[in-house]
Coordinates of N, CA and C in Angstrom, one line a residue:
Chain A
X1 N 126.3 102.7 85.3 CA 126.3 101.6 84.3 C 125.1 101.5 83.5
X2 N 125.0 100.6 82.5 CA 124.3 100.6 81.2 C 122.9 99.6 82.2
X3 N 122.7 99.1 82.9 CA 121.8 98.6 83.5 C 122.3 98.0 85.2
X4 N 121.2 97.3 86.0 CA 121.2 97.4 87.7 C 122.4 95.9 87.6
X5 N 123.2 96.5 88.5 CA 124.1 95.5 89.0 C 123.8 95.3 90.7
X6 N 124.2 94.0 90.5 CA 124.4 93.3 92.0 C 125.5 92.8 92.3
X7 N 126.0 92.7 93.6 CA 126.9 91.8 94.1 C 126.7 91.9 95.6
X8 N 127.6 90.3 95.8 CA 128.0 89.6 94.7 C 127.2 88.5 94.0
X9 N 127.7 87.8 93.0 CA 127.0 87.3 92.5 C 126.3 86.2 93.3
X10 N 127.7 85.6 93.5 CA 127.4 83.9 94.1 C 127.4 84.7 95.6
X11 N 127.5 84.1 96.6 CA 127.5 84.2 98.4 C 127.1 82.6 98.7
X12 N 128.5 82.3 99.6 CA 128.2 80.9 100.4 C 127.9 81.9 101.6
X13 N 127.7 81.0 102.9 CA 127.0 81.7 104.2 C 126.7 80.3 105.0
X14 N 127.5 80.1 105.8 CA 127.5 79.0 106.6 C 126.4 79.9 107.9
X15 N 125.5 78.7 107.8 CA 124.1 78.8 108.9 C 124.9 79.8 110.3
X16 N 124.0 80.7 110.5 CA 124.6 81.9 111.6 C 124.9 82.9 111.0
X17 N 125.5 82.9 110.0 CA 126.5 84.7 109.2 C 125.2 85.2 108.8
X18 N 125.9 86.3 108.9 CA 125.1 87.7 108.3 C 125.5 87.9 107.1
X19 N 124.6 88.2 106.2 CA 125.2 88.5 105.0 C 124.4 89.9 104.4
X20 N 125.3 90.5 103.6 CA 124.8 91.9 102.9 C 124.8 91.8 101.2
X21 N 123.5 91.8 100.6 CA 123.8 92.1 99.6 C 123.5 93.6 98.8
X22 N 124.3 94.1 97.7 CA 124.0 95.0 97.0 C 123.8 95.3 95.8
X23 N 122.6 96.1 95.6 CA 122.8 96.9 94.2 C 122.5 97.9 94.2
X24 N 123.5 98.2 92.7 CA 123.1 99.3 91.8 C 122.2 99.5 91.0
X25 N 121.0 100.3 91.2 CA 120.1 100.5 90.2 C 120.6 101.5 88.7
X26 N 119.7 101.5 88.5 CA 120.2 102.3 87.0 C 119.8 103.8 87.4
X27 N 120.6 104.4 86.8 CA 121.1 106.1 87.6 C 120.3 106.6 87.4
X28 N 119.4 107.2 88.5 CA 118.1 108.1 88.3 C 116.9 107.7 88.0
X29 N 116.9 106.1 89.0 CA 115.3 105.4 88.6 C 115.2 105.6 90.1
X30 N 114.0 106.2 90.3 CA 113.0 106.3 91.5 C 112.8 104.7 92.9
X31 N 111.9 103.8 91.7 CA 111.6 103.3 92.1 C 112.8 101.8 92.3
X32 N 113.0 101.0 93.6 CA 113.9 99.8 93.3 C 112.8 99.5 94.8
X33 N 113.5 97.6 93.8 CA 112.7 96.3 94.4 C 113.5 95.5 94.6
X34 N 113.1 94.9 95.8 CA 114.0 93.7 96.1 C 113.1 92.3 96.0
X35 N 113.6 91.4 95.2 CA 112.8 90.3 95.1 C 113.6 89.0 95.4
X36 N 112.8 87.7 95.9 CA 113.4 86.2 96.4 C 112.9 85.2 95.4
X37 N 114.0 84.5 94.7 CA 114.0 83.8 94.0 C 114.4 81.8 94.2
X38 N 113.6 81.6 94.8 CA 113.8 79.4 95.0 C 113.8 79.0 93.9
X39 N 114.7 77.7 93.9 CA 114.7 77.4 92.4 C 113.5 76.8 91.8
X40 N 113.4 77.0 90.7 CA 112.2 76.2 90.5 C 111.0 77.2 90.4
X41 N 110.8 78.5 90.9 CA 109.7 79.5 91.6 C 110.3 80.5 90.4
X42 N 108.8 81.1 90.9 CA 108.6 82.5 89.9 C 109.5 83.4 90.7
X43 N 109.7 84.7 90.7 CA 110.1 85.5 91.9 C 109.1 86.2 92.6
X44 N 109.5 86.4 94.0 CA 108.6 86.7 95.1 C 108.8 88.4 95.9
X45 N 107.8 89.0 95.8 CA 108.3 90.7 96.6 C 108.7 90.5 97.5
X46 N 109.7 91.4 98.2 CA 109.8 91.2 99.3 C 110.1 93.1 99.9
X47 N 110.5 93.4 99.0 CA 110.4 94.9 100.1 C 110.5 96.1 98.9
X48 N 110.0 97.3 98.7 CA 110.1 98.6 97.7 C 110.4 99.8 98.3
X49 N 111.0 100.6 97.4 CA 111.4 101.6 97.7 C 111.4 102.7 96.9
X50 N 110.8 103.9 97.6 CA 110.5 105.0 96.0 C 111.9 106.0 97.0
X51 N 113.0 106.2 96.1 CA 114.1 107.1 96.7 C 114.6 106.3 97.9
X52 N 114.7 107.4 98.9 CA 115.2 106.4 100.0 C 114.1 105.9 101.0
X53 N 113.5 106.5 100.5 CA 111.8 105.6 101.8 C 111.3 104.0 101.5
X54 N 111.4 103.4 102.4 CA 110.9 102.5 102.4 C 109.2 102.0 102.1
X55 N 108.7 102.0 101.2 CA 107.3 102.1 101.2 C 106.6 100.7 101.6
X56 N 107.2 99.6 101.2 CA 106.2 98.5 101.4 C 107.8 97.3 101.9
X57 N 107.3 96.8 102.9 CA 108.1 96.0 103.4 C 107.3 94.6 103.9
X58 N 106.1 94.4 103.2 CA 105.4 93.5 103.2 C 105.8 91.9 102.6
X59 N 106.8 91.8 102.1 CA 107.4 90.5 101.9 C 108.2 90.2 102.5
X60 N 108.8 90.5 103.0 CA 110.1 90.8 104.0 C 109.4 89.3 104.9
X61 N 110.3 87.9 104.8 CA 109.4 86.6 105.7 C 110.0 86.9 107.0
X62 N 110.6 87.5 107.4 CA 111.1 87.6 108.8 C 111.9 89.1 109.2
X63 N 112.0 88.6 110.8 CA 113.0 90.2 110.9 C 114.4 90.1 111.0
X64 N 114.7 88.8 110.4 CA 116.0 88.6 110.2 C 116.5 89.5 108.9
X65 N 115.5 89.6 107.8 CA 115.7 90.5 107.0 C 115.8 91.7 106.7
X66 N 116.6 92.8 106.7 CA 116.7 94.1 106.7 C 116.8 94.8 105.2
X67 N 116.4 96.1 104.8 CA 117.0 96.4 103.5 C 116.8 98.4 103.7
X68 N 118.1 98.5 103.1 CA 118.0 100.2 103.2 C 118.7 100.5 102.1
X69 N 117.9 102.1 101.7 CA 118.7 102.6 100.6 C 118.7 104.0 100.9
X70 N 119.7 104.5 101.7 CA 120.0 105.7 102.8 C 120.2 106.8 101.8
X71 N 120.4 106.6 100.8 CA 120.5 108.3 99.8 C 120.2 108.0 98.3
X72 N 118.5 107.2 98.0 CA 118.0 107.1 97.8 C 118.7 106.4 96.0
X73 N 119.5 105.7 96.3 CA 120.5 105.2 95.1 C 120.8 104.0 95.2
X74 N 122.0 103.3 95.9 CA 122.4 102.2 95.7 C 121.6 101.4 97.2
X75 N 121.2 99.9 96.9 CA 120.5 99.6 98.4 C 121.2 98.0 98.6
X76 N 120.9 97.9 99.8 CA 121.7 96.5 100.2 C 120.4 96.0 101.2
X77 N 120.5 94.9 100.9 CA 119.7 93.6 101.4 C 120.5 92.7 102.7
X78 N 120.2 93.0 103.9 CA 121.1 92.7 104.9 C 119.9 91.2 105.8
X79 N 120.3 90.3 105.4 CA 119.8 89.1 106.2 C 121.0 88.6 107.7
X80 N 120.5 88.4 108.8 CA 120.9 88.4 109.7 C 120.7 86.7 110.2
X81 N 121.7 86.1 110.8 CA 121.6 84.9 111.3 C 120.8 83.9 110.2
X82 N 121.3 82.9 109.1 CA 121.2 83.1 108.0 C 120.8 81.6 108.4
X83 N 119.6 81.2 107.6 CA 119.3 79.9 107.7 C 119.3 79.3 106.1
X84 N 118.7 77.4 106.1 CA 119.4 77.0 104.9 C 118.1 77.3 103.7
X85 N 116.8 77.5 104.8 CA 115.1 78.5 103.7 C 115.8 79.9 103.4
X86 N 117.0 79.8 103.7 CA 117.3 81.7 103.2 C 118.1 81.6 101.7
X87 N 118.6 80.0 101.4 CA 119.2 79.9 100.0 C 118.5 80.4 98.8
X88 N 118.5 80.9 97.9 CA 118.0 81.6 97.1 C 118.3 82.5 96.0
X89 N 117.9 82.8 95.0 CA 118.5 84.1 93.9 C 118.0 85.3 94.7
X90 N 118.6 86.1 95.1 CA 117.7 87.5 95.3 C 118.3 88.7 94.2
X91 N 117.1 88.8 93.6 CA 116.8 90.1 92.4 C 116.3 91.1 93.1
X92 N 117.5 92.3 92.3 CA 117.2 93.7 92.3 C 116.3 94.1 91.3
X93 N 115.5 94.9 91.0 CA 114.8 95.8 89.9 C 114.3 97.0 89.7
X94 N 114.8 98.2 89.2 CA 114.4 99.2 89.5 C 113.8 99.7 88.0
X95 N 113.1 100.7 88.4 CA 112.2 101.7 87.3 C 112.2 103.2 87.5
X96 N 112.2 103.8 86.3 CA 112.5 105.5 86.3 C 111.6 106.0 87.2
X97 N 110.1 105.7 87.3 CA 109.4 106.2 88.1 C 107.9 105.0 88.4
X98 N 107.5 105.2 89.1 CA 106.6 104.3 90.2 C 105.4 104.5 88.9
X99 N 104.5 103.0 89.0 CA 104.0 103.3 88.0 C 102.6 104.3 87.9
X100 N 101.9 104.6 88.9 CA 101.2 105.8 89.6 C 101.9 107.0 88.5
X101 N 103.0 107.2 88.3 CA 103.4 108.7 87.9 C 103.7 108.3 86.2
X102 N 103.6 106.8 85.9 CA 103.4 106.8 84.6 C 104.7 105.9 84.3
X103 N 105.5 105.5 85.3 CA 106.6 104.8 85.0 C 106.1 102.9 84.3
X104 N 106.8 102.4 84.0 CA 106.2 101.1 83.5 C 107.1 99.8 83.6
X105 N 108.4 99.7 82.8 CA 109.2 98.7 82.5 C 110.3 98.6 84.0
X106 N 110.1 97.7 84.8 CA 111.2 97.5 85.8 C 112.4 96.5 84.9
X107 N 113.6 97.4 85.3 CA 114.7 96.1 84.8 C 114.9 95.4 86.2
X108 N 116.0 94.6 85.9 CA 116.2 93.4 86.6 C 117.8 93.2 86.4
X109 N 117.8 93.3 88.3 CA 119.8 92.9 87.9 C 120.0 91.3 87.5
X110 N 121.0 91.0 87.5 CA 121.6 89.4 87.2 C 121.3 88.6 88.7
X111 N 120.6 89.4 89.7 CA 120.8 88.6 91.1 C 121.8 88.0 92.0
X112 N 121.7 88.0 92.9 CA 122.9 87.7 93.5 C 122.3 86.0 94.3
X113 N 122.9 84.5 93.8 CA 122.5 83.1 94.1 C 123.3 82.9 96.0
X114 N 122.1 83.2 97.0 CA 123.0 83.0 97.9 C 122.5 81.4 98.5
X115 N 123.5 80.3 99.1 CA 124.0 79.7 99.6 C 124.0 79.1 100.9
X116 N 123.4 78.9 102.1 CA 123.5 78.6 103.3 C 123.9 77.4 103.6
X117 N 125.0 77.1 103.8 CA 125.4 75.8 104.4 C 125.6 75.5 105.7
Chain B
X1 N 95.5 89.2 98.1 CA 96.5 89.6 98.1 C 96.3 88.7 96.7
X2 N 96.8 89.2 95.1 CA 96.9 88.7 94.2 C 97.4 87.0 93.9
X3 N 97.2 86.4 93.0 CA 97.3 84.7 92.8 C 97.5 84.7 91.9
X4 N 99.1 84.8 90.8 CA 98.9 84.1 89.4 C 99.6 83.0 89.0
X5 N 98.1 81.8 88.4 CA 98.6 80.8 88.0 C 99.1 80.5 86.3
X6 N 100.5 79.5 86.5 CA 100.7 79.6 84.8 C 101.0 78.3 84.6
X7 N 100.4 78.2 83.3 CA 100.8 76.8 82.6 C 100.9 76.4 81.1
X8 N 102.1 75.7 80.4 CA 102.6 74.6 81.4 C 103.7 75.2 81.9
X9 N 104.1 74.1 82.6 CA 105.3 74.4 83.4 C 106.8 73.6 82.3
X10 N 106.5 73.0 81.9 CA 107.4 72.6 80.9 C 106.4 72.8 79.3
X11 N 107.5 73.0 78.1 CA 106.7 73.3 76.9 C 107.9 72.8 75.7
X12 N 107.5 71.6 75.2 CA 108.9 71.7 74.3 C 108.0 71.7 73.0
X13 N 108.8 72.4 72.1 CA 108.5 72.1 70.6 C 109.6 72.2 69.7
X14 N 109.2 72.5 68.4 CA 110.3 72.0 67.1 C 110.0 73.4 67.0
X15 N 111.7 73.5 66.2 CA 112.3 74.9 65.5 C 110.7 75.6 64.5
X16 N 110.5 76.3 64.5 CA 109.5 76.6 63.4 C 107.7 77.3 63.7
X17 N 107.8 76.4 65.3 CA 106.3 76.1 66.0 C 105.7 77.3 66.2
X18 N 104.8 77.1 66.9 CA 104.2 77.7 67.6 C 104.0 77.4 69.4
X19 N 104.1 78.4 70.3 CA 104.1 78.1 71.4 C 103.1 79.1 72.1
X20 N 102.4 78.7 73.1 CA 101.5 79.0 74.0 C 101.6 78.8 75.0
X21 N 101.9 79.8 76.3 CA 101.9 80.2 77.9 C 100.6 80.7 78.1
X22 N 99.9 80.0 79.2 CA 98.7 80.5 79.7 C 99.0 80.7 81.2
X23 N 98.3 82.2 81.5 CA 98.4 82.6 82.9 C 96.8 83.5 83.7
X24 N 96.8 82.7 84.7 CA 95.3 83.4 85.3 C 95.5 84.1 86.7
X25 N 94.7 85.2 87.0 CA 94.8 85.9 88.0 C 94.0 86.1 88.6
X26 N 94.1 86.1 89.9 CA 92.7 86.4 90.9 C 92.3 87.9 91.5
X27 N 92.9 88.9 91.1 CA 92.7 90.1 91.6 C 92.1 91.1 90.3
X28 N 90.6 91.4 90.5 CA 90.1 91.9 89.0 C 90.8 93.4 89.1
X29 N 91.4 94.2 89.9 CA 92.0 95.7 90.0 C 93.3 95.1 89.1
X30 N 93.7 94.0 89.0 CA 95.4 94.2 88.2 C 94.7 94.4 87.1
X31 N 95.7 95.4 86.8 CA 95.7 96.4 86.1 C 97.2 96.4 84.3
X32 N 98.1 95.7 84.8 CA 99.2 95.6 84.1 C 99.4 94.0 84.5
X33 N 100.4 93.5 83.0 CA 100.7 92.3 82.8 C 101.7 91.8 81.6
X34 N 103.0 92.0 82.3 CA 104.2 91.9 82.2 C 105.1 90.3 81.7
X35 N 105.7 90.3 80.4 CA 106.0 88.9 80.2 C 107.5 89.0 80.2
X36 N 108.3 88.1 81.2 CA 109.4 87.9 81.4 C 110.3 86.8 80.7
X37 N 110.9 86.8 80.3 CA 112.3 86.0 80.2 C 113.5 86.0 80.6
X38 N 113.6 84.3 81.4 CA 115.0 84.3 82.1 C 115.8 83.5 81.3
X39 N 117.1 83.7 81.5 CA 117.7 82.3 81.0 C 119.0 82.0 81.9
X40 N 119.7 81.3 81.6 CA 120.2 80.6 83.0 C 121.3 81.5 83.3
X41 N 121.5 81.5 84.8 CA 122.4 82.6 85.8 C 122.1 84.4 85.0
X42 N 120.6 84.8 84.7 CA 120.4 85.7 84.2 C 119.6 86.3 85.0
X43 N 119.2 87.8 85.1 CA 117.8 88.5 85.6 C 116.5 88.1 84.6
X44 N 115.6 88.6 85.0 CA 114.0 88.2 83.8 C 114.1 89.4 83.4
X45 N 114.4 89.3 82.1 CA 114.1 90.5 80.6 C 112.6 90.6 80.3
X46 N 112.2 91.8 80.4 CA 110.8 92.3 79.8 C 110.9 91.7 78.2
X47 N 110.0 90.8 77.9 CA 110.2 91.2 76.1 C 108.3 91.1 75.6
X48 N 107.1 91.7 76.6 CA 106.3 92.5 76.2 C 105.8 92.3 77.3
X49 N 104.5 93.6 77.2 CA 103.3 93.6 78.6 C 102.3 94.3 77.6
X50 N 101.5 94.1 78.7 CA 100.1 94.8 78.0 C 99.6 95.4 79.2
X51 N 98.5 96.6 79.0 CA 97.3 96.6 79.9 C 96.2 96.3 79.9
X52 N 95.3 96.9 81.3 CA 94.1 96.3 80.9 C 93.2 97.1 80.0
X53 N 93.7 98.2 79.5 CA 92.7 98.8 78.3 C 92.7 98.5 76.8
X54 N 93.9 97.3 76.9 CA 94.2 96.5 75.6 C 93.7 95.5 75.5
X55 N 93.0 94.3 74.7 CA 93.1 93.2 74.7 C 94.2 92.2 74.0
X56 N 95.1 92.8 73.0 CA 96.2 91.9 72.5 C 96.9 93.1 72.1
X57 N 98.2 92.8 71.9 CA 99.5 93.3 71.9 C 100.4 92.5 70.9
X58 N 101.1 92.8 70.0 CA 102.0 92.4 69.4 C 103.3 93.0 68.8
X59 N 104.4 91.9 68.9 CA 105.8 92.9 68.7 C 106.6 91.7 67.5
X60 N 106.3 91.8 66.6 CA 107.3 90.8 65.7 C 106.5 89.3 66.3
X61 N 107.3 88.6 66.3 CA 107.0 87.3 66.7 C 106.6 86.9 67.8
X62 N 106.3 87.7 69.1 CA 105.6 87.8 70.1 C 104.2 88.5 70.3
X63 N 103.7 87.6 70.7 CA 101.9 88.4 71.1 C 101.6 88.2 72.0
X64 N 100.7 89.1 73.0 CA 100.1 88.7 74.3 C 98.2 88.7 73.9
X65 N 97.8 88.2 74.8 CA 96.6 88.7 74.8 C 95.8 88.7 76.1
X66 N 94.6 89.2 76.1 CA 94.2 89.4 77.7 C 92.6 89.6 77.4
X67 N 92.5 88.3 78.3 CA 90.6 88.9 78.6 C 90.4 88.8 80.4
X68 N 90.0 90.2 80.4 CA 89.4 90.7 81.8 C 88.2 89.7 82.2
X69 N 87.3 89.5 81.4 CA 86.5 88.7 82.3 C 86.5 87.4 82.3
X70 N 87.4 87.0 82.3 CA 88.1 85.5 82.4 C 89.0 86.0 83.1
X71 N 89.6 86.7 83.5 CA 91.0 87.1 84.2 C 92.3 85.9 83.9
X72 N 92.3 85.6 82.3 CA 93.6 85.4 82.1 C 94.7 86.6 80.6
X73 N 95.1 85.5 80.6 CA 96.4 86.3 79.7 C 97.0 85.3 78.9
X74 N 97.8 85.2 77.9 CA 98.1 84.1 77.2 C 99.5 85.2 76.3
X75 N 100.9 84.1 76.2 CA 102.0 84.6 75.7 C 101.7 84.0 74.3
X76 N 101.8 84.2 73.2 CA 102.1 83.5 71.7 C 103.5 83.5 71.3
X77 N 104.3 82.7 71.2 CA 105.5 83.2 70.1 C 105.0 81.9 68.9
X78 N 105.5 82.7 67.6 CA 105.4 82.2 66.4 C 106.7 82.1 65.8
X79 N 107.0 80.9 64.9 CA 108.2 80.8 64.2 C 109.2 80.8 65.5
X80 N 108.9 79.8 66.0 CA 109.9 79.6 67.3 C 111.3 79.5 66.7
X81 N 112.7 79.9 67.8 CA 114.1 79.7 67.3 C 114.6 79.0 68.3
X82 N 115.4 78.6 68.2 CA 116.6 77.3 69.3 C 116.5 79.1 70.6
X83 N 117.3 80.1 70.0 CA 117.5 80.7 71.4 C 116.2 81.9 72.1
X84 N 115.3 81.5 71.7 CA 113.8 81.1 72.6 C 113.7 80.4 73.6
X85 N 114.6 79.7 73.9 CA 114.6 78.5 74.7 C 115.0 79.3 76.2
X86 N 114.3 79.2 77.1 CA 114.3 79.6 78.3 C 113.5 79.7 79.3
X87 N 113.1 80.1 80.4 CA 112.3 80.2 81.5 C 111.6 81.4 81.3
X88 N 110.0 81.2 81.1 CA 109.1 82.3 80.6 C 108.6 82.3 81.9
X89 N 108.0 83.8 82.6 CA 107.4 84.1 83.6 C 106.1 85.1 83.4
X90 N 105.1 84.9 83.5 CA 103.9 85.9 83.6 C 104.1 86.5 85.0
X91 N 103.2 87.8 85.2 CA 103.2 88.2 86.2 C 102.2 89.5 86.2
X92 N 101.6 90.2 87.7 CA 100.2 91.2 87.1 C 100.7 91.6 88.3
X93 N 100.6 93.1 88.4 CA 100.4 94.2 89.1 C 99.1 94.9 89.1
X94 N 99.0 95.7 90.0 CA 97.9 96.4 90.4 C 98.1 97.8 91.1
X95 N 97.3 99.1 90.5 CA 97.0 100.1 91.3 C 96.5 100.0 92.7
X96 N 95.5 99.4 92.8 CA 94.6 99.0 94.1 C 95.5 98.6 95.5
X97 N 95.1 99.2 96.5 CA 95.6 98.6 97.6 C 97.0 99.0 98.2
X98 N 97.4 99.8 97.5 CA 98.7 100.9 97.8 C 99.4 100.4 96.7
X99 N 99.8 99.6 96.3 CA 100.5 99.2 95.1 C 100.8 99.6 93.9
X100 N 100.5 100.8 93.9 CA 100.8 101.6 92.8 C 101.8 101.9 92.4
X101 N 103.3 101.4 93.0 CA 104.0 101.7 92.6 C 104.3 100.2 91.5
X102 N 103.5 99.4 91.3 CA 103.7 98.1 90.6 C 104.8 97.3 91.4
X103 N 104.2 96.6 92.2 CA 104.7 95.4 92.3 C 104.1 94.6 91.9
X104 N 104.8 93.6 91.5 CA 104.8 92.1 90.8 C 104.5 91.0 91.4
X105 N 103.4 89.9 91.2 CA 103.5 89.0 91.4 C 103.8 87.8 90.5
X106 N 104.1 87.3 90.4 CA 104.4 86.0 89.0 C 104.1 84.8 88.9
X107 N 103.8 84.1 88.2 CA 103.6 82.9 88.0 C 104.4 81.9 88.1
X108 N 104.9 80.5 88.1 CA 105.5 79.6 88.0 C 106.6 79.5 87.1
X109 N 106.2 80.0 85.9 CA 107.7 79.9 85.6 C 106.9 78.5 84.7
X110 N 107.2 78.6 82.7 CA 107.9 77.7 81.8 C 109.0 77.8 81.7
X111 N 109.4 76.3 81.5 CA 110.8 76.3 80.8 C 109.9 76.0 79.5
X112 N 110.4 76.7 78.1 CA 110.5 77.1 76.9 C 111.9 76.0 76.4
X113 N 111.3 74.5 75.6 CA 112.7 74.3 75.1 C 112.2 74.4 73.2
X114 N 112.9 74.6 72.8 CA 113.1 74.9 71.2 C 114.1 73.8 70.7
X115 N 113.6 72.8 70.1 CA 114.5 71.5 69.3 C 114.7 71.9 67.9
X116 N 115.7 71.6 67.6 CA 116.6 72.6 66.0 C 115.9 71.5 65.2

């Protein structure tokens, strides 16, 4: 596609569920980010990835949160036992290459607004 | 671990204006500084960045500027339009500290309103 998609958009999640979310980066960018968005807040890192390696998983607020991108393309955001601090926009963003190698502009999917009730 | 503050947090003006985002950072290695726009149920659109070997940047009706030793940054739009109107974000990356792949930290977030 013409730019990174997510789904889904919206996600309810009654307190306990596990939820998965996904995106698609834009075909043939290196680098993808997973970011957490509160309303009201700027957006917040939470884990990167150059291919399928995990490089920095330093925002990641707990270990309820998981994220993998197993063939170094589409990645999903897997939060486990789901509390109501887990409501939130979470943004995808990825870039042709890491900016070390000269990459620069990260796009940004539409996010996916998740819900805990 | 980087700090960037922005203000205001609300900014309204008239069709025509001029508008000003001010944002400060605490890490002298950021290196890049990225201006976002959201608008509602949207991702944040790049619509300019600068580095730090620049001091101002400009694209049509958008300008940035940047002074290193003040460690801020400041958004200009001129000739404001009604669909200007939205949630502006600053934000600065850094080589330093493994982060070279740019990650982002951001600011609070204007809302941008434009009165016709």
């Amino acid at each position: 596609g013409a730019g990174v998609s997510q789904s889904p958009r919206y996600k309810v999640a009654k307190r306990g569920q596990d939820v998965a979310l996904r995106c698609d980066p834009i075909s043939g960018h290196v680098s993808l980010f997973w970011y957490q968005q509160a309303l009201g807040q700027g957006p917040e890192f939470l884990t990167y990835f150059q291919n399928e390696a995990q490089l920095d998983k330093s925002g990641l607020p707990s270990d309820r949160f998981f994220a993998e991108r197993p063939e170094g393309s589409v990645s999903t955001l897997k939060i486990q036992r789901t509390q109501q601090e887990d409501s939130a926009v979470y943004l995808c963003a990825s870039s042709f290459l890491p900016r070390d190698l000269g990459g620069t502009e990260a796009f940004f999917g539409q996010g996916t607004r998740l819900t805990v009730v | 671990g980087e700090n960037v503050e922005q203000h205001p947090s609300t900014l309204s003006v008239q069709e025509g204006d001029s508008a000003v985002i001010k944002c400060t950072y605490s890490d002298s290695a950021s290196n890049y500084f990225p201006w976002y726009k959201q608008e509602l149920g949207k991702g944040p659109q790049l619509i300019i960045d600068i580095r730090s070997n620049v001091g101002e940047k400009k694209d049509q009706r958008i300008a940035v500027t940047l002074n290193k030793t003040a460690k801020h940054f400041s958004l200009h739009i001129t000739e404001t339009q009604p669909e200007d109107s939205a949630v502006y974000f600053c934000a600065a990356s850094t080589h330093a500290g493994g982060t070279s792949y740019g990650k982002l930290t951001f600011g609070q977030g204007t809302i941008l309103t434009v009165h016709p």
